[in-house]
Short mmCIF file of C-alpha atoms in Angstrom, two decimals:
data_model
loop_
_atom_site.label_atom_id
_atom_site.label_comp_id
_atom_site.label_asym_id
_atom_site.label_seq_id
_atom_site.Cartn_x
_atom_site.Cartn_y
_atom_site.Cartn_z
CA MET A 205 -0.76 30.31 17.72
CA ALA A 206 2.90 30.17 16.79
CA ILE A 207 5.02 27.34 18.10
CA THR A 208 7.89 28.32 20.30
CA VAL A 209 10.74 25.92 20.98
CA GLU A 210 11.72 26.08 24.60
CA PRO A 211 15.47 26.05 25.16
CA VAL A 212 16.50 22.93 27.04
CA ILE A 213 18.00 24.96 29.87
CA GLN A 214 14.66 26.59 30.65
CA PRO A 215 13.80 25.53 34.20
CA THR A 216 10.58 23.64 34.74
CA SER A 217 9.58 25.91 37.56
CA ALA A 218 9.74 28.99 35.34
CA ARG A 219 6.93 27.61 33.20
CA GLY A 220 4.76 26.76 36.13
CA SER A 221 3.80 23.33 34.83
CA PHE A 222 5.61 20.20 33.68
CA GLU A 223 6.55 20.04 29.99
CA PRO A 224 7.07 16.38 28.96
CA LEU A 225 8.20 17.13 25.39
CA ASP A 226 10.62 19.47 23.71
CA ILE A 227 9.73 19.64 20.03
CA ALA A 228 12.28 20.91 17.51
CA ALA A 229 9.56 22.42 15.34
CA ASP A 230 12.09 23.89 12.92
CA ARG A 231 13.04 20.35 11.80
CA CYS A 232 9.50 18.89 11.70
CA LYS A 233 8.21 18.00 8.22
CA GLY A 234 4.60 17.46 9.25
CA CYS A 235 4.47 13.79 8.18
CA SER A 236 1.96 13.18 11.02
CA LEU A 237 3.29 9.70 11.90
CA CYS A 238 3.46 10.80 15.55
CA VAL A 239 -0.08 12.22 15.42
CA GLY A 240 -1.48 8.79 14.54
CA ILE A 241 0.74 6.85 16.96
CA CYS A 242 0.07 8.96 20.09
CA PRO A 243 -2.08 6.81 22.42
CA LYS A 244 -3.47 9.90 24.16
CA CYS A 245 -4.16 11.81 20.92
CA VAL A 246 -2.44 14.96 22.21
CA LEU A 247 -0.24 15.63 19.18
CA ALA A 248 -1.56 17.68 16.26
CA LEU A 249 -0.15 19.63 13.34
CA ASP A 250 -0.27 23.38 13.91
CA GLU A 251 -2.03 24.43 10.72
CA SER A 252 -1.92 28.12 11.62
CA THR A 253 1.81 28.41 10.88
CA VAL A 254 4.49 26.98 8.63
CA ASN A 255 8.09 26.49 9.66
CA ALA A 256 11.18 27.46 7.66
CA LEU A 257 11.01 24.16 5.77
CA GLY A 258 7.47 25.01 4.66
CA TYR A 259 5.59 22.46 6.74
CA HIS A 260 2.97 22.60 9.49
CA ALA A 261 4.96 21.46 12.50
CA VAL A 262 3.60 19.19 15.22
CA GLN A 263 2.63 20.55 18.61
CA LEU A 264 1.60 19.08 21.95
CA THR A 265 -1.98 20.10 22.53
CA ASP A 266 -2.31 19.06 26.19
CA ALA A 267 0.85 18.64 28.26
CA ALA A 268 -1.16 17.47 31.27
CA VAL A 269 -2.35 14.32 29.45
CA CYS A 270 0.98 13.24 27.91
CA THR A 271 2.37 10.15 29.66
CA SER A 272 5.96 10.48 28.29
CA CYS A 273 5.60 7.09 26.59
CA ALA A 274 8.02 8.28 23.87
CA LEU A 275 6.25 6.42 21.03
CA CYS A 276 6.35 9.70 19.08
CA ALA A 277 10.11 9.86 19.48
CA ARG A 278 10.48 6.26 18.32
CA ILE A 279 8.51 6.72 15.10
CA CYS A 280 9.74 10.24 14.20
CA PRO A 281 11.88 10.18 11.02
CA ASP A 282 13.37 13.57 11.84
CA ALA A 283 14.13 13.05 15.54
CA VAL A 284 12.34 16.24 16.62
CA PHE A 285 11.29 14.96 20.07
CA THR A 286 13.11 15.13 23.37
CA VAL A 287 11.08 13.31 26.02
CA TYR A 288 11.17 13.83 29.79
CA ALA A 289 9.75 11.62 32.52
CA ARG A 290 6.69 12.90 34.29
CA PRO A 291 7.26 13.41 38.04
CA LYS A 292 5.38 10.86 40.14
CA GLY A 293 1.83 11.78 40.97
CA SER A 294 1.61 14.63 38.47
CA LEU A 295 -0.56 12.83 35.91
CA THR A 296 -4.11 14.13 35.94
CA MET B 32 17.88 39.75 32.75
CA THR B 33 17.12 36.42 34.30
CA THR B 34 19.48 33.60 35.13
CA LEU B 35 18.35 30.20 33.95
CA ALA B 36 18.52 27.32 36.37
CA PRO B 37 19.62 23.90 35.04
CA ASP B 38 16.87 21.70 33.62
CA THR B 39 15.73 19.35 36.36
CA ARG B 40 13.54 17.17 34.20
CA ARG B 41 14.60 13.50 33.94
CA LEU B 42 15.48 12.66 30.34
CA ILE B 43 13.81 9.65 28.69
CA TYR B 44 14.70 10.17 25.07
CA GLU B 45 16.82 12.63 23.11
CA ARG B 46 18.15 12.95 19.60
CA PRO B 47 21.20 10.63 19.42
CA GLU B 48 24.59 12.28 19.69
CA LEU B 49 25.85 10.88 16.39
CA LEU B 50 22.94 12.27 14.37
CA THR B 51 23.99 15.69 13.07
CA ASP B 52 21.79 18.76 13.62
CA ARG B 53 21.25 19.15 9.90
CA SER B 54 17.71 18.76 8.62
CA SER B 55 17.62 15.83 6.18
CA HIS B 56 16.65 16.13 2.50
CA TYR B 57 14.28 13.15 2.85
CA CYS B 58 10.59 13.61 2.07
CA PRO B 59 8.16 13.84 5.03
CA GLY B 60 7.63 10.42 6.61
CA CYS B 61 10.52 8.73 4.76
CA GLY B 62 11.79 5.57 6.46
CA HIS B 63 15.41 6.57 5.92
CA GLY B 64 15.08 9.13 8.72
CA ILE B 65 14.01 6.42 11.20
CA ILE B 66 16.76 4.03 10.09
CA HIS B 67 19.43 6.75 10.26
CA ARG B 68 18.24 7.45 13.79
CA LEU B 69 18.44 3.74 14.76
CA VAL B 70 22.00 3.52 13.41
CA ALA B 71 23.00 6.70 15.26
CA GLU B 72 21.39 5.43 18.48
CA LEU B 73 23.21 2.08 18.26
CA LEU B 74 26.61 3.53 17.39
CA THR B 75 26.19 5.96 20.29
CA GLU B 76 25.09 3.26 22.76
CA MET B 77 27.84 0.86 21.66
CA HIS B 78 30.51 3.63 21.77
CA LEU B 79 31.48 2.84 18.19
CA GLY B 80 31.49 6.42 16.87
CA PRO B 81 35.27 6.99 16.79
CA THR B 82 36.11 3.60 15.23
CA THR B 83 33.32 3.39 12.66
CA ILE B 84 33.76 3.90 8.93
CA GLY B 85 30.46 3.93 7.05
CA VAL B 86 30.17 3.30 3.34
CA ALA B 87 27.40 5.26 1.66
CA SER B 88 25.68 4.12 -1.50
CA VAL B 89 23.90 5.86 -4.34
CA GLY B 90 20.20 6.62 -4.18
CA CYS B 91 18.18 8.69 -1.75
CA SER B 92 20.59 7.62 1.01
CA VAL B 93 23.59 9.04 -0.85
CA PHE B 94 23.82 11.87 1.67
CA ALA B 95 23.94 9.57 4.71
CA TYR B 96 27.41 10.99 5.38
CA ASP B 97 25.86 14.40 6.02
CA TYR B 98 23.54 13.09 8.73
CA LEU B 99 25.67 10.61 10.68
CA ASP B 100 28.56 12.19 12.55
CA ILE B 101 31.11 9.45 11.76
CA ASP B 102 33.76 8.81 9.09
CA PHE B 103 32.26 7.92 5.73
CA VAL B 104 33.34 6.79 2.29
CA GLU B 105 31.04 7.34 -0.67
CA SER B 106 31.03 4.48 -3.15
CA PRO B 107 29.95 4.23 -6.80
CA HIS B 108 26.45 2.91 -7.43
CA GLY B 109 26.06 -0.61 -6.04
CA ARG B 110 29.74 -0.95 -5.14
CA ALA B 111 29.47 -0.26 -1.40
CA PRO B 112 30.29 -3.91 -0.42
CA ALA B 113 33.42 -3.81 -2.62
CA VAL B 114 34.54 -0.47 -1.14
CA ALA B 115 33.76 -1.76 2.38
CA THR B 116 35.85 -4.87 1.63
CA GLY B 117 38.84 -2.65 0.93
CA VAL B 118 38.23 -0.42 3.95
CA ARG B 119 37.87 -3.38 6.32
CA ARG B 120 40.95 -5.17 4.99
CA VAL B 121 43.29 -2.18 5.30
CA ARG B 122 41.76 -1.06 8.60
CA PRO B 123 41.07 -4.32 10.46
CA ASP B 124 40.53 -2.34 13.68
CA ALA B 125 37.67 -0.33 12.19
CA PHE B 126 33.96 -1.08 12.48
CA VAL B 127 32.65 -0.98 8.89
CA PHE B 128 29.08 -0.92 7.63
CA THR B 129 27.41 -0.19 4.33
CA TYR B 130 24.07 1.60 4.06
CA GLN B 131 22.35 0.69 0.81
CA GLY B 132 18.92 0.94 -0.72
CA ASP B 133 17.28 -1.75 -2.83
CA GLY B 134 18.01 -0.04 -6.14
CA ASP B 135 21.65 0.00 -5.13
CA LEU B 136 22.07 -3.40 -3.46
CA ALA B 137 19.51 -5.57 -5.26
CA ALA B 138 19.84 -4.17 -8.79
CA ILE B 139 23.11 -2.64 -9.98
CA GLY B 140 25.05 -3.97 -7.00
CA THR B 141 23.82 -7.58 -6.99
CA ALA B 142 27.19 -8.99 -8.06
CA GLU B 143 29.09 -7.01 -5.42
CA ILE B 144 26.86 -8.01 -2.50
CA VAL B 145 26.77 -11.70 -3.54
CA HIS B 146 30.54 -11.98 -3.88
CA ALA B 147 31.28 -9.97 -0.75
CA ALA B 148 28.93 -12.37 1.07
CA ALA B 149 30.54 -15.41 -0.58
CA ARG B 150 33.95 -14.19 0.61
CA GLY B 151 32.51 -13.73 4.09
CA GLU B 152 33.72 -10.14 4.35
CA ARG B 153 33.64 -8.94 7.95
CA ILE B 154 31.25 -6.06 7.37
CA SER B 155 27.70 -5.20 8.37
CA VAL B 156 25.21 -4.41 5.63
CA ILE B 157 22.14 -2.27 6.24
CA PHE B 158 19.81 -2.93 3.34
CA VAL B 159 16.89 -0.52 3.12
CA ASN B 160 14.15 -2.01 0.94
CA ASN B 161 11.26 0.22 -0.09
CA GLY B 162 10.61 -1.60 -3.37
CA ILE B 163 11.07 1.41 -5.62
CA TYR B 164 13.67 3.76 -7.10
CA GLY B 165 12.82 6.76 -4.93
CA MET B 166 15.46 9.26 -6.00
CA THR B 167 14.84 9.04 -9.73
CA GLY B 168 11.08 9.38 -9.48
CA GLY B 169 9.53 6.13 -8.29
CA GLN B 170 10.39 3.61 -11.03
CA MET B 171 10.02 -0.17 -10.69
CA ALA B 172 12.93 -1.90 -8.92
CA PRO B 173 13.80 -5.62 -8.80
CA THR B 174 12.21 -5.61 -5.33
CA THR B 175 8.91 -4.04 -6.46
CA LEU B 176 5.91 -6.17 -5.43
CA LEU B 177 3.82 -7.97 -8.05
CA GLY B 178 0.93 -5.72 -9.00
CA GLN B 179 2.58 -2.62 -7.52
CA ARG B 180 2.06 0.53 -9.58
CA THR B 181 5.15 2.61 -10.23
CA THR B 182 5.96 5.26 -12.83
CA SER B 183 7.49 2.56 -15.06
CA SER B 184 4.80 -0.06 -14.34
CA PRO B 185 1.65 2.10 -14.39
CA ALA B 186 -0.64 -0.95 -14.64
CA GLY B 187 1.20 -2.77 -11.83
CA ARG B 188 4.21 -5.11 -12.03
CA GLU B 189 3.47 -8.19 -14.11
CA ALA B 190 5.52 -11.36 -13.62
CA ASN B 191 5.31 -12.23 -17.34
CA LEU B 192 6.91 -8.97 -18.31
CA ALA B 193 9.11 -7.96 -15.37
CA GLY B 194 9.70 -11.14 -13.38
CA TYR B 195 9.35 -11.59 -9.65
CA PRO B 196 10.58 -9.62 -6.62
CA ILE B 197 14.01 -10.78 -5.39
CA PRO B 198 14.17 -12.05 -1.78
CA ILE B 199 17.83 -11.11 -1.59
CA THR B 200 18.31 -11.65 2.14
CA GLU B 201 17.03 -15.25 1.94
CA MET B 202 19.39 -15.84 -1.00
CA LEU B 203 22.39 -14.44 0.89
CA ALA B 204 21.49 -16.46 4.01
CA LEU B 205 22.38 -19.64 2.05
CA LEU B 206 26.02 -18.59 1.82
CA PRO B 207 28.26 -19.85 4.64
CA GLY B 208 30.18 -16.55 4.61
CA VAL B 209 27.09 -14.81 5.96
CA SER B 210 27.05 -15.05 9.76
CA TYR B 211 23.76 -13.27 10.26
CA ALA B 212 20.86 -12.40 7.99
CA ALA B 213 17.58 -10.91 9.18
CA ARG B 214 14.70 -8.80 7.97
CA GLY B 215 12.89 -6.17 10.03
CA SER B 216 10.57 -3.28 9.28
CA ILE B 217 9.84 0.23 10.51
CA ALA B 218 6.06 -0.01 10.28
CA ASP B 219 5.36 0.79 13.96
CA PRO B 220 7.29 1.46 17.19
CA SER B 221 7.43 -2.23 18.20
CA ALA B 222 8.70 -3.26 14.76
CA ILE B 223 11.26 -0.47 15.00
CA GLY B 224 12.37 -1.88 18.37
CA ARG B 225 12.78 -5.38 16.89
CA THR B 226 14.70 -3.99 13.94
CA LYS B 227 17.03 -2.17 16.32
CA LYS B 228 17.71 -5.48 18.09
CA MET B 229 18.57 -7.07 14.72
CA LEU B 230 20.96 -4.25 13.92
CA ARG B 231 22.55 -4.60 17.36
CA ARG B 232 23.02 -8.33 16.77
CA ALA B 233 24.55 -7.64 13.34
CA PHE B 234 26.97 -5.10 14.84
CA ASP B 235 27.85 -7.48 17.71
CA ILE B 236 28.68 -10.22 15.20
CA GLN B 237 31.13 -8.00 13.35
CA LEU B 238 32.75 -7.03 16.67
CA ALA B 239 32.99 -10.73 17.61
CA GLY B 240 34.91 -11.46 14.40
CA GLY B 241 32.09 -13.07 12.42
CA GLY B 242 31.53 -12.91 8.68
CA MET B 243 29.07 -10.68 6.87
CA SER B 244 26.01 -9.60 8.82
CA ILE B 245 23.08 -8.22 6.85
CA VAL B 246 19.85 -6.66 8.07
CA GLU B 247 17.20 -5.91 5.47
CA ILE B 248 14.76 -3.24 6.63
CA LEU B 249 11.38 -2.89 4.95
CA SER B 250 10.96 0.83 4.57
CA THR B 251 8.55 3.26 2.97
CA CYS B 252 8.49 5.73 0.09
CA PRO B 253 5.26 7.66 0.71
CA VAL B 254 5.79 9.99 -2.27
CA GLY B 255 6.83 7.22 -4.68
CA TRP B 256 3.99 4.98 -3.53
CA GLY B 257 1.43 7.80 -3.77
CA MET B 258 0.40 7.46 -0.12
CA THR B 259 0.47 9.52 3.04
CA ALA B 260 3.14 8.57 5.56
CA PRO B 261 0.71 6.68 7.87
CA GLU B 262 -0.83 4.85 4.87
CA ALA B 263 2.64 3.82 3.72
CA MET B 264 3.40 2.38 7.18
CA GLU B 265 0.15 0.40 7.09
CA HIS B 266 1.00 -0.84 3.59
CA VAL B 267 4.32 -2.22 4.90
CA SER B 268 2.71 -4.03 7.83
CA LYS B 269 -0.23 -5.47 5.82
CA GLU B 270 1.08 -5.99 2.24
CA VAL B 271 4.85 -5.82 1.92
CA VAL B 272 5.47 -8.36 4.69
CA LEU B 273 3.50 -10.98 2.73
CA THR B 274 6.18 -10.94 0.02
CA TYR B 275 9.07 -10.25 2.40
CA PRO B 276 8.41 -12.11 5.68
CA LEU B 277 10.08 -10.68 8.78
CA GLY B 278 12.48 -12.60 10.98
CA VAL B 279 15.99 -13.95 11.36
CA MET B 280 16.93 -16.14 8.37
CA VAL B 281 20.22 -17.36 9.77
CA ASP B 282 22.45 -16.78 12.79
CA ARG B 283 25.64 -18.82 12.49
CA MET B 284 27.15 -17.26 15.63
CA LYS B 285 24.52 -18.40 18.13
CA ASP B 286 27.16 -18.96 20.84
CA SER B 287 28.36 -15.38 20.59
CA PRO B 288 26.62 -13.10 23.12
CA THR B 289 24.54 -10.06 22.22
CA SER B 290 25.36 -6.76 23.93
CA LYS B 291 22.85 -5.31 26.34
CA ASP B 292 20.23 -2.85 25.19
CA LYS B 293 20.06 0.14 27.49
CA ASP B 294 16.27 0.10 27.18
CA GLU B 295 16.18 -3.40 28.68
CA ALA B 296 18.03 -2.41 31.84
#
């Protein structure tokens, strides 16, 4: 499955469910530091595609489990993550 | 055609304003990316963007001026503290920092950093130590650990042949012209948070009129070390810190307050 980068102005309601992360997959170099640091193990490299830089970019595998802890954003050397707070009561 | 409503999600973290949109030339997992981001975050949070003049060095970080959206001067190899001295003295209103690797600061530029520190130049020095010459292909640097394999020490660094790693921040901390000297790392998110606090303190000290403030940051070179990015981070937290212990070596401005971190609010 190809990764699509949602534009920031895309309304949450239009997607039907809450998206905690915006990932700038075009800048990701697939170093996998975030994959190892994610406490919920919901980040993985998308090995089915390569981005323009020639790397397998990271993707969020399960948006419902992500807690918006932002550890991925704090370790990322290429600042690909934008993190949003999960609305109260929406964590499954 | 559909009309997009404004994003209603509450923002926790976004790419800092002063980090340009350009994709960096750094290898995957390189610590420079994290440290550039910390500098951009701090300059953004402290509203220093318009008054800052950075001094870039030579090495992998030579293109720092392409990635940080502030004024920059590029200096000859190792001479960033000398160039920053000139910049700070003719522009006393400017906030001036140098961004140097270990090949730049601890090898060819040793004289410049020592004398700038001895003069107590009012600059901040960001010293990125990954113990190797990354740009030229992973050769041994003065900061290379004993036993570390590099392309110019294939059997590991031997003290008999190549001497010992230089603890340059401890050496500089002895000089009274240095107001603040500390060493952090980027091995994990909590270490990154502590390093950001050290950088904030160093920047605060320059703003408060102190002498030189230097923060050494233990970084990684996954390609030069022959490791994956996560292995390189583990190597920093388990091995490199034994030679280069983390912490604040000296803070001669203890009475001067530290600005508030927005994350602590």
